[in-house]
PDB file of C-alpha atoms in Angstrom:
ATOM      1  CA  HIS A   1       1.501  13.130   6.834  1.00  0.00           C
ATOM      2  CA  ASN A   2       4.012  11.951   4.196  1.00  0.00           C
ATOM      3  CA  MET A   3       6.194  15.042   4.333  1.00  0.00           C
ATOM      4  CA  LYS A   4       8.257  14.073   1.283  1.00  0.00           C
ATOM      5  CA  PHE A   5       5.200  14.195  -0.968  1.00  0.00           C
ATOM      6  CA  ASP A   6       3.991  17.497   0.461  1.00  0.00           C
ATOM      7  CA  MET A   7       7.456  19.102   0.439  1.00  0.00           C
ATOM      8  CA  HIS A   8       8.045  18.012  -3.144  1.00  0.00           C
ATOM      9  CA  PHE A   9       4.735  19.509  -4.272  1.00  0.00           C
ATOM     10  CA  LEU A  10       5.182  22.781  -2.364  1.00  0.00           C
ATOM     11  CA  GLU A  11       8.804  23.302  -3.402  1.00  0.00           C
ATOM     12  CA  GLU A  12       7.971  22.561  -7.042  1.00  0.00           C
ATOM     13  CA  LYS A  13       5.341  25.318  -6.808  1.00  0.00           C
ATOM     14  CA  GLY A  14       7.973  27.760  -5.505  1.00  0.00           C
ATOM     15  CA  ALA A  15       7.400  27.602  -1.744  1.00  0.00           C
ATOM     16  CA  VAL A  16      10.509  28.163   0.368  1.00  0.00           C
ATOM     17  CA  LEU A  17      10.176  25.855   3.349  1.00  0.00           C
ATOM     18  CA  LYS A  18      11.962  26.001   6.689  1.00  0.00           C
ATOM     19  CA  ARG A  19      12.784  22.314   6.497  1.00  0.00           C
ATOM     20  CA  TRP A  20      14.189  22.112  10.010  1.00  0.00           C
ATOM     21  CA  LEU A  21      10.705  22.886  11.398  1.00  0.00           C
ATOM     22  CA  ILE A  22       8.843  20.152   9.492  1.00  0.00           C
ATOM     23  CA  HIS A  23       7.538  17.021  11.198  1.00  0.00           C
ATOM     24  CA  ASP A  24       5.990  13.919   9.647  1.00  0.00           C
ATOM     25  CA  SER A  25       3.076  12.127  11.289  1.00  0.00           C
ATOM     26  CA  ARG A  26       3.530   9.237   8.837  1.00  0.00           C
ATOM     27  CA  ALA A  27       7.044   8.575  10.168  1.00  0.00           C
ATOM     28  CA  MET A  28       5.692   8.873  13.730  1.00  0.00           C
ATOM     29  CA  ALA A  29       2.933   6.378  12.951  1.00  0.00           C
ATOM     30  CA  HIS A  30       5.393   3.904  11.492  1.00  0.00           C
ATOM     31  CA  LEU A  31       7.693   4.124  14.521  1.00  0.00           C
ATOM     32  CA  VAL A  32       4.833   3.613  16.980  1.00  0.00           C
ATOM     33  CA  SER A  33       3.334   0.656  15.107  1.00  0.00           C
ATOM     34  CA  PRO A  34       5.377  -0.517  12.107  1.00  0.00           C
ATOM     35  CA  ALA A  35       3.111  -3.461  11.310  1.00  0.00           C
ATOM     36  CA  THR A  36       0.039  -1.251  10.796  1.00  0.00           C
ATOM     37  CA  ALA A  37      -0.634   0.571   7.530  1.00  0.00           C
ATOM     38  CA  SER A  38       0.625   4.138   7.752  1.00  0.00           C
ATOM     39  CA  ALA A  39      -1.876   5.788   5.374  1.00  0.00           C
ATOM     40  CA  LEU A  40      -3.410   8.840   7.032  1.00  0.00           C
ATOM     41  CA  LYS A  41      -7.054   7.734   7.178  1.00  0.00           C
ATOM     42  CA  VAL A  42      -6.208   4.181   8.234  1.00  0.00           C
ATOM     43  CA  ARG A  43      -3.860   5.251  11.021  1.00  0.00           C
ATOM     44  CA  ALA A  44      -6.061   8.130  12.153  1.00  0.00           C
ATOM     45  CA  ALA A  45      -9.047   5.779  12.410  1.00  0.00           C
ATOM     46  CA  VAL A  46      -6.986   3.411  14.589  1.00  0.00           C
ATOM     47  CA  VAL A  47      -5.510   6.107  16.832  1.00  0.00           C
ATOM     48  CA  LEU A  48      -8.267   8.735  16.926  1.00  0.00           C
ATOM     49  CA  GLY A  49     -11.414   6.697  16.218  1.00  0.00           C
ATOM     50  CA  ALA A  50     -13.544   5.499  13.332  1.00  0.00           C
ATOM     51  CA  TRP A  51     -14.848   9.040  12.715  1.00  0.00           C
ATOM     52  CA  ALA A  52     -11.466   9.877  11.173  1.00  0.00           C
ATOM     53  CA  ALA A  53     -12.289   7.891   8.021  1.00  0.00           C
ATOM     54  CA  TYR A  54     -15.536   9.797   7.473  1.00  0.00           C
ATOM     55  CA  GLY A  55     -14.171  12.518   5.196  1.00  0.00           C
ATOM     56  CA  GLU A  56     -12.663  10.050   2.754  1.00  0.00           C
ATOM     57  CA  ASP A  57     -15.785   7.886   2.750  1.00  0.00           C
ATOM     58  CA  GLU A  58     -17.940  10.968   2.093  1.00  0.00           C
ATOM     59  CA  LEU A  59     -15.731  12.100  -0.810  1.00  0.00           C
ATOM     60  CA  LYS A  60     -15.621   8.614  -2.377  1.00  0.00           C
ATOM     61  CA  LEU A  61     -19.403   8.341  -2.153  1.00  0.00           C
ATOM     62  CA  ALA A  62     -19.902  11.772  -3.753  1.00  0.00           C
ATOM     63  CA  MET A  63     -17.370  10.966  -6.494  1.00  0.00           C
ATOM     64  CA  SER A  64     -19.089   7.664  -7.203  1.00  0.00           C
ATOM     65  CA  LYS A  65     -22.543   9.253  -7.364  1.00  0.00           C
ATOM     66  CA  GLY A  66     -21.291  12.098  -9.558  1.00  0.00           C
ATOM     67  CA  GLY A  67     -19.133   9.899 -11.789  1.00  0.00           C
ATOM     68  CA  TRP A  68     -16.085  12.051 -10.978  1.00  0.00           C
ATOM     69  CA  ASP A  69     -12.395  11.281 -10.494  1.00  0.00           C
ATOM     70  CA  PHE A  70      -9.826  13.586  -8.862  1.00  0.00           C
ATOM     71  CA  ALA A  71      -9.421  15.512 -12.134  1.00  0.00           C
ATOM     72  CA  THR A  72     -13.148  16.262 -12.453  1.00  0.00           C
ATOM     73  CA  VAL A  73     -14.518  16.386  -8.895  1.00  0.00           C
ATOM     74  CA  PRO A  74     -15.987  19.814  -7.981  1.00  0.00           C
ATOM     75  CA  ILE A  75     -13.524  21.994  -6.067  1.00  0.00           C
ATOM     76  CA  PRO A  76     -15.858  22.642  -3.075  1.00  0.00           C
ATOM     77  CA  LEU A  77     -15.791  18.904  -2.257  1.00  0.00           C
ATOM     78  CA  LEU A  78     -11.987  18.886  -2.367  1.00  0.00           C
ATOM     79  CA  TRP A  79     -11.655  21.919  -0.093  1.00  0.00           C
ATOM     80  CA  ARG A  80     -13.482  20.157   2.718  1.00  0.00           C
ATOM     81  CA  TYR A  81     -11.485  16.957   2.151  1.00  0.00           C
ATOM     82  CA  ALA A  82      -8.158  18.831   2.124  1.00  0.00           C
ATOM     83  CA  ALA A  83      -9.038  20.781   5.263  1.00  0.00           C
ATOM     84  CA  PHE A  84     -10.076  17.581   7.021  1.00  0.00           C
ATOM     85  CA  ASP A  85      -6.733  15.944   6.121  1.00  0.00           C
ATOM     86  CA  THR A  86      -4.878  18.857   7.695  1.00  0.00           C
ATOM     87  CA  VAL A  87      -6.871  18.551  10.914  1.00  0.00           C
ATOM     88  CA  LEU A  88      -6.387  14.773  11.024  1.00  0.00           C
ATOM     89  CA  THR A  89      -2.655  15.132  10.457  1.00  0.00           C
ATOM     90  CA  ALA A  90      -2.313  17.653  13.295  1.00  0.00           C
ATOM     91  CA  GLN A  91      -4.400  15.561  15.700  1.00  0.00           C
ATOM     92  CA  LEU A  92      -2.559  12.358  14.809  1.00  0.00           C
ATOM     93  CA  ALA A  93       0.835  14.019  15.284  1.00  0.00           C
ATOM     94  CA  GLU A  94      -0.280  15.457  18.615  1.00  0.00           C
ATOM     95  CA  GLU A  95      -1.309  11.986  19.766  1.00  0.00           C
ATOM     96  CA  LEU A  96       1.799  10.141  18.495  1.00  0.00           C
ATOM     97  CA  TYR A  97       4.612  12.615  19.157  1.00  0.00           C
ATOM     98  CA  PRO A  98       4.909  12.139  22.944  1.00  0.00           C
ATOM     99  CA  GLU A  99       5.655   8.412  22.495  1.00  0.00           C
ATOM    100  CA  VAL A 100       7.992   9.066  19.573  1.00  0.00           C
ATOM    101  CA  HIS A 101       9.826  11.735  21.585  1.00  0.00           C
ATOM    102  CA  SER A 102      10.219   9.514  24.640  1.00  0.00           C
ATOM    103  CA  ARG A 103      11.173   6.264  22.866  1.00  0.00           C
ATOM    104  CA  TRP A 104      12.524   6.918  19.362  1.00  0.00           C
ATOM    105  CA  LEU A 105      13.579  10.557  19.108  1.00  0.00           C
ATOM    106  CA  GLY A 106      16.984   9.794  17.579  1.00  0.00           C
ATOM    107  CA  VAL A 107      15.506   7.409  15.032  1.00  0.00           C
ATOM    108  CA  TYR A 108      12.731   9.873  14.212  1.00  0.00           C
ATOM    109  CA  GLU A 109      15.180  12.731  13.664  1.00  0.00           C
ATOM    110  CA  LEU A 110      17.301  10.491  11.434  1.00  0.00           C
ATOM    111  CA  GLU A 111      14.177   9.577   9.455  1.00  0.00           C
ATOM    112  CA  LEU A 112      13.301  13.246   8.954  1.00  0.00           C
ATOM    113  CA  ALA A 113      16.833  14.093   7.802  1.00  0.00           C
ATOM    114  CA  SER A 114      17.104  11.103   5.458  1.00  0.00           C
ATOM    115  CA  THR A 115      13.666  11.857   3.994  1.00  0.00           C
ATOM    116  CA  GLN A 116      14.880  15.320   3.054  1.00  0.00           C
ATOM    117  CA  VAL A 117      17.990  13.840   1.441  1.00  0.00           C
ATOM    118  CA  HIS A 118      15.785  11.389  -0.491  1.00  0.00           C
ATOM    119  CA  LEU A 119      13.600  14.255  -1.651  1.00  0.00           C
ATOM    120  CA  ASP A 120      16.641  16.132  -2.960  1.00  0.00           C
ATOM    121  CA  MET A 121      17.903  12.975  -4.656  1.00  0.00           C
ATOM    122  CA  GLU A 122      14.552  12.512  -6.388  1.00  0.00           C
ATOM    123  CA  LYS A 123      14.559  16.114  -7.569  1.00  0.00           C
ATOM    124  CA  ARG A 124      18.183  16.265  -8.770  1.00  0.00           C
ATOM    125  CA  GLY A 125      19.080  12.653  -9.444  1.00  0.00           C
ATOM    126  CA  ILE A 126      22.124  10.791  -8.084  1.00  0.00           C
ATOM    127  CA  LEU A 127      25.042   8.831  -9.441  1.00  0.00           C
ATOM    128  CA  THR A 128      24.684   5.113  -8.802  1.00  0.00           C
ATOM    129  CA  ASP A 129      26.995   2.138  -9.002  1.00  0.00           C
ATOM    130  CA  ARG A 130      24.858  -0.397 -10.873  1.00  0.00           C
ATOM    131  CA  ARG A 131      27.294  -3.293 -10.387  1.00  0.00           C
ATOM    132  CA  TYR A 132      27.329  -2.756  -6.624  1.00  0.00           C
ATOM    133  CA  LEU A 133      23.537  -2.428  -6.505  1.00  0.00           C
ATOM    134  CA  ASP A 134      23.110  -5.660  -8.472  1.00  0.00           C
ATOM    135  CA  TRP A 135      25.603  -7.442  -6.201  1.00  0.00           C
ATOM    136  CA  ALA A 136      23.934  -6.079  -3.028  1.00  0.00           C
ATOM    137  CA  LYS A 137      20.502  -7.097  -4.275  1.00  0.00           C
ATOM    138  CA  GLU A 138      21.682 -10.654  -4.895  1.00  0.00           C
ATOM    139  CA  GLU A 139      23.467 -10.767  -1.523  1.00  0.00           C
ATOM    140  CA  TRP A 140      20.459  -9.459   0.379  1.00  0.00           C
ATOM    141  CA  SER A 141      18.152 -11.813  -1.487  1.00  0.00           C
ATOM    142  CA  ARG A 142      20.323 -14.773  -0.453  1.00  0.00           C
ATOM    143  CA  ASP A 143      20.392 -13.539   3.148  1.00  0.00           C
ATOM    144  CA  MET A 144      16.636 -13.048   3.154  1.00  0.00           C
ATOM    145  CA  GLU A 145      16.063 -16.515   1.756  1.00  0.00           C
ATOM    146  CA  ALA A 146      18.337 -18.008   4.436  1.00  0.00           C
ATOM    147  CA  ILE A 147      16.400 -16.152   7.151  1.00  0.00           C
ATOM    148  CA  ARG A 148      13.050 -17.295   5.708  1.00  0.00           C
ATOM    149  CA  HIS A 149      14.325 -20.879   5.566  1.00  0.00           C
ATOM    150  CA  ARG A 150      15.498 -20.732   9.184  1.00  0.00           C
ATOM    151  CA  ILE A 151      12.186 -19.223  10.354  1.00  0.00           C
ATOM    152  CA  HIS A 152      10.313 -21.947   8.487  1.00  0.00           C
ATOM    153  CA  GLN A 153      12.524 -24.762   9.798  1.00  0.00           C
ATOM    154  CA  GLU A 154      12.706 -23.599  13.429  1.00  0.00           C
ATOM    155  CA  PHE A 155       9.257 -22.084  13.890  1.00  0.00           C
ATOM    156  CA  GLY A 156       7.071 -23.471  11.096  1.00  0.00           C
ATOM    157  CA  VAL A 157       6.328 -20.014   9.699  1.00  0.00           C
ATOM    158  CA  GLY A 158       6.242 -20.037   5.899  1.00  0.00           C
ATOM    159  CA  ASN A 159       5.634 -16.299   5.546  1.00  0.00           C
ATOM    160  CA  PRO A 160       6.889 -14.076   8.390  1.00  0.00           C
ATOM    161  CA  ASN A 161       4.818 -11.197   6.966  1.00  0.00           C
ATOM    162  CA  ALA A 162       1.589 -13.157   7.481  1.00  0.00           C
ATOM    163  CA  ASP A 163       0.231 -12.200  10.901  1.00  0.00           C
ATOM    164  CA  ASN A 164      -1.904 -15.348  11.157  1.00  0.00           C
ATOM    165  CA  GLN A 165       1.163 -17.607  10.743  1.00  0.00           C
ATOM    166  CA  VAL A 166       3.138 -15.667  13.367  1.00  0.00           C
ATOM    167  CA  ILE A 167       0.154 -15.724  15.748  1.00  0.00           C
ATOM    168  CA  ASP A 168      -0.229 -19.510  15.287  1.00  0.00           C
ATOM    169  CA  MET A 169       3.491 -20.001  15.997  1.00  0.00           C
ATOM    170  CA  LEU A 170       3.308 -17.851  19.131  1.00  0.00           C
ATOM    171  CA  ARG A 171       0.229 -19.721  20.361  1.00  0.00           C
ATOM    172  CA  ARG A 172       2.002 -23.066  19.832  1.00  0.00           C
ATOM    173  CA  GLY A 173       4.688 -21.700  22.141  1.00  0.00           C
ATOM    174  CA  GLY A 174       2.115 -20.957  24.840  1.00  0.00           C
ATOM    175  CA  TRP A 175       1.439 -17.290  24.120  1.00  0.00           C
ATOM    176  CA  GLN A 176      -2.058 -16.065  24.881  1.00  0.00           C
ATOM    177  CA  PRO A 177      -3.112 -12.834  23.163  1.00  0.00           C
ATOM    178  CA  VAL A 178      -4.479 -10.074  25.365  1.00  0.00           C
ATOM    179  CA  LEU A 179      -4.725  -7.180  22.907  1.00  0.00           C
ATOM    180  CA  PHE A 180      -7.245  -7.134  20.088  1.00  0.00           C
ATOM    181  CA  THR A 181      -8.287  -4.730  17.346  1.00  0.00           C
ATOM    182  CA  ASP A 182     -11.706  -3.075  17.308  1.00  0.00           C
ATOM    183  CA  LYS A 183     -12.832  -5.861  14.973  1.00  0.00           C
ATOM    184  CA  GLY A 184     -11.707  -8.551  17.420  1.00  0.00           C
ATOM    185  CA  ASN A 185      -8.564  -9.640  15.580  1.00  0.00           C
ATOM    186  CA  VAL A 186      -5.404 -10.391  17.534  1.00  0.00           C
ATOM    187  CA  LYS A 187      -3.122  -7.350  17.663  1.00  0.00           C
ATOM    188  CA  LEU A 188       0.389  -8.040  16.428  1.00  0.00           C
ATOM    189  CA  ASP A 189       2.359  -4.805  16.446  1.00  0.00           C
ATOM    190  CA  ARG A 190       5.602  -3.628  18.019  1.00  0.00           C
ATOM    191  CA  VAL A 191       4.013  -3.166  21.456  1.00  0.00           C
ATOM    192  CA  VAL A 192       2.723  -6.760  21.445  1.00  0.00           C
ATOM    193  CA  LEU A 193       5.945  -8.245  20.091  1.00  0.00           C
ATOM    194  CA  GLU A 194       8.077  -6.483  22.695  1.00  0.00           C
TER     195      GLU A 194
END
């Protein structure tokens, strides 16, 4: 989960990875539900069940009681946490991959390849055209502002990233939600919006 981080760490420590064999459950999670946080514990709790957050909760509680941070926490506590992350990652990938393979395989493979390019760019650096980047940023900002204005004018949504505003707009148009989170909130992810 978050292959770029793990690959960077392992390669910096001298590991020689067969990059073409590496998958990323974080990329899978984002493709399946882009509006949901893609952090491992959050996504695993949603997909696999609330039990998936237990390891992190246990570690945080122990760290709080012991007055430790990640630099001072006893190694035995970290071993269990690290092992649990590995299991969660494998189970999450196993659950998500069939949908990714059937619906977004090309996009997923492009994401994996571009992530590896980004990793290499971070490690080696790249030449950049600052003038172009500044121009593109201004252009995209203008485009984004025009889109936000249009969404506000046509649909009354001031912030398209605010689920509650999008839900209110959809309800005004006659939409009735049928999918809800475990906490009873209206679900608003890719599946719902399609």
